[in-house]
Short mmCIF file of C-alpha atoms in Angstrom, two decimals:
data_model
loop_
_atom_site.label_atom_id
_atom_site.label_comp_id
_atom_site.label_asym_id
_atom_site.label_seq_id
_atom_site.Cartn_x
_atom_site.Cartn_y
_atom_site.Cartn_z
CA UNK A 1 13.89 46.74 -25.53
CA UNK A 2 16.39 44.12 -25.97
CA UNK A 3 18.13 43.30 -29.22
CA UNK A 4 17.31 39.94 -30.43
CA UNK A 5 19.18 37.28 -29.31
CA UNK A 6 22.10 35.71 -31.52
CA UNK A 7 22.69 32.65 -32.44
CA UNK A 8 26.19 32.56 -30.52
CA UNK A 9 23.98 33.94 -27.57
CA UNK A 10 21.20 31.21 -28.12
CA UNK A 11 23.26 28.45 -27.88
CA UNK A 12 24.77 29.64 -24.65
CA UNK A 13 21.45 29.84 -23.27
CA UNK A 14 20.57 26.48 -24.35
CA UNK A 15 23.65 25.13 -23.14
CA UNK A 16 23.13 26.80 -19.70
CA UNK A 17 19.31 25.35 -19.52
CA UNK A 18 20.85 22.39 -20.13
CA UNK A 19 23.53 22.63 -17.14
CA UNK A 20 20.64 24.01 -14.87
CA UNK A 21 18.58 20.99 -16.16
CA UNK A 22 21.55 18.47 -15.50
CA UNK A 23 22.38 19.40 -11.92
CA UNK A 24 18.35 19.48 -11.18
CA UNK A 25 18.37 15.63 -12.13
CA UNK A 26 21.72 15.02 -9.96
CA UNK A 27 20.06 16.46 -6.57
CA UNK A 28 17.18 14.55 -7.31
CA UNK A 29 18.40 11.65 -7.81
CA UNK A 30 21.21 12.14 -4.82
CA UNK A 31 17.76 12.85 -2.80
CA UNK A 32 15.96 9.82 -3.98
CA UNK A 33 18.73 7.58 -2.83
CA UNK A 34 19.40 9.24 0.25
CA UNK A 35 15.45 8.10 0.88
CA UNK A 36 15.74 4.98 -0.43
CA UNK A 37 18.40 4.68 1.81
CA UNK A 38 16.84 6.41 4.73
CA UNK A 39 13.74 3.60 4.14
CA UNK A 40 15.65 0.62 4.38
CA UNK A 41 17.62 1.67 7.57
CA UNK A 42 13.82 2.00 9.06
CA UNK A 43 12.47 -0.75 7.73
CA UNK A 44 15.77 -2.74 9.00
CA UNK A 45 15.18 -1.31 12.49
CA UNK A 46 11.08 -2.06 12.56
CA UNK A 47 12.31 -5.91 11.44
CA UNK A 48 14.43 -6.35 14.25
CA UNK A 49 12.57 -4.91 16.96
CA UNK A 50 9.74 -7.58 15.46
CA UNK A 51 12.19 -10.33 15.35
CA UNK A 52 13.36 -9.30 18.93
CA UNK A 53 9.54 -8.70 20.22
CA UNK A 54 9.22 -12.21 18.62
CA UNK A 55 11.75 -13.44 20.56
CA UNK A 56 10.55 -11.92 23.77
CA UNK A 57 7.45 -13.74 23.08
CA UNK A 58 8.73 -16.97 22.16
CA UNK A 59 11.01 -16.92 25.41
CA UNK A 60 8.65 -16.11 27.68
CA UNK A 61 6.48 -19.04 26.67
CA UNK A 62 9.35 -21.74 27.06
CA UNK A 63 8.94 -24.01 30.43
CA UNK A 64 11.11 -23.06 33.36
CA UNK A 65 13.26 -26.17 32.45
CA UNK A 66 14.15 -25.00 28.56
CA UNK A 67 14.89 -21.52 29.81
CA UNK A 68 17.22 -22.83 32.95
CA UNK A 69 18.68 -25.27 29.54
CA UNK A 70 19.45 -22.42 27.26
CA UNK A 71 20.92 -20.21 30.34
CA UNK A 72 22.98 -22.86 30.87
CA UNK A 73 24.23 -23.39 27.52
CA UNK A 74 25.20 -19.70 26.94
CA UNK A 75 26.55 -19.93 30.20
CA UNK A 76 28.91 -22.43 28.48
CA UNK A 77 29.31 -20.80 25.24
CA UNK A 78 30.88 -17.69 26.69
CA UNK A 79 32.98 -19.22 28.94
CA UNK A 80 34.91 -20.70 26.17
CA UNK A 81 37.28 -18.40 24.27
CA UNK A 82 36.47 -17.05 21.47
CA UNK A 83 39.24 -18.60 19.42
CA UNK A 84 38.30 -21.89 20.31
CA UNK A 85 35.50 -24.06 18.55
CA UNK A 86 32.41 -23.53 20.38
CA UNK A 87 30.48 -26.73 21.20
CA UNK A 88 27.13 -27.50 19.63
CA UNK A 89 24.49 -28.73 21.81
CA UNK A 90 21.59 -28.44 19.41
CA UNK A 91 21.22 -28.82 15.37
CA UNK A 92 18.22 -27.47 13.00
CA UNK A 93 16.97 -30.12 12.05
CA UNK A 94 16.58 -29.34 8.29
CA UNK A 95 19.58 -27.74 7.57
CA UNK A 96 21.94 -29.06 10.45
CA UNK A 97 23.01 -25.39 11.18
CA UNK A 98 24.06 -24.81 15.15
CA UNK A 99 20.82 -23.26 16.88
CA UNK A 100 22.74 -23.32 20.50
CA UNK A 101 21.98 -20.60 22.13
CA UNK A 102 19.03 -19.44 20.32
CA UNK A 103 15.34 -20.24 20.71
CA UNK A 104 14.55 -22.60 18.49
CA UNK A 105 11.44 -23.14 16.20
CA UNK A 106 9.61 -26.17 17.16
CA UNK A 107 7.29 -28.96 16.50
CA UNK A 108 6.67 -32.51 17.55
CA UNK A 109 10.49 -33.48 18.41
CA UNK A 110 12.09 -31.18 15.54
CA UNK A 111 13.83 -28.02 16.44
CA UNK A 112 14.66 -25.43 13.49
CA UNK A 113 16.47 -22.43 12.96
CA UNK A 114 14.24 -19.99 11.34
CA UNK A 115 10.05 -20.81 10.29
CA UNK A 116 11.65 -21.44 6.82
CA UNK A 117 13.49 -24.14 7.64
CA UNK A 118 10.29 -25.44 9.39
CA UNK A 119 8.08 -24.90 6.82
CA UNK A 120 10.57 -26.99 4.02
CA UNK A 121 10.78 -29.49 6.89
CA UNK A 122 6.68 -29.85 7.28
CA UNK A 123 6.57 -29.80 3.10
CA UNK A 124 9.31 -32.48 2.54
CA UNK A 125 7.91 -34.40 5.05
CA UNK A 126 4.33 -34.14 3.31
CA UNK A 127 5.37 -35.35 -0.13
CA UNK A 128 7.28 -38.41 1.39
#
């Protein structure tokens, strides 16, 4: 049988529960945010193979003319150097940002730069 323990001997006990207890919480938080982390780098990855499937989608349904347009206009854009000012063939129409290159977001004669942009365009344009 043991000999009771001693106060000196309880407190080192405590004090060692308490370590063990400590370094528990570390891993687990080191392993939540290594998840956390783990989730966004998937969920990054699922958003841009939507935005590129999107894309895809959105390119495939342009006429023959528009996609002959926007070959062209990369053609352009990376025959310039890259130190030089690029030339802007086509503005959102909301924000004014340069969509060249990109397929743009459209309806009626407006072209936009992401569906927000359209959908501030289509509300602004309701309230006027």
């Amino acid at each position: 049988i043991p000999s009771p323990l001693t106060p000196a001997l309880e407190a080192e006990k405590k004090q060692k529960d308490s370590m063990r207890k400590k370094v528990k919480q570390q891993r687990l938080k080191e392993r939540r945010s290594i998840d956390k982390q783990r989730e966004a780098s998937i969920e990054e990855s699922n958003l841009k193979q939507q935005q590129q499937k999107l894309e895809a989608l959105r390119f495939k349904n342009l006429s023959e003319r528009e996609k002959r347009a926007l070959a062209a206009e990369r053609r352009i854009l990376d025959a310039k150097e890259s130190d030089e000012e690029k030339p802007v063939f086509s503005r959102c129409s909301q924000c004014q940002c340069n969509i060249s290159g990109l397929v743009p977001f459209e309806y009626y004669n407006f072209r936009f730069c992401t569906p927000k942009c359209l959908k501030d365009h289509r509300l602004k344009s309701k309230t006027s």
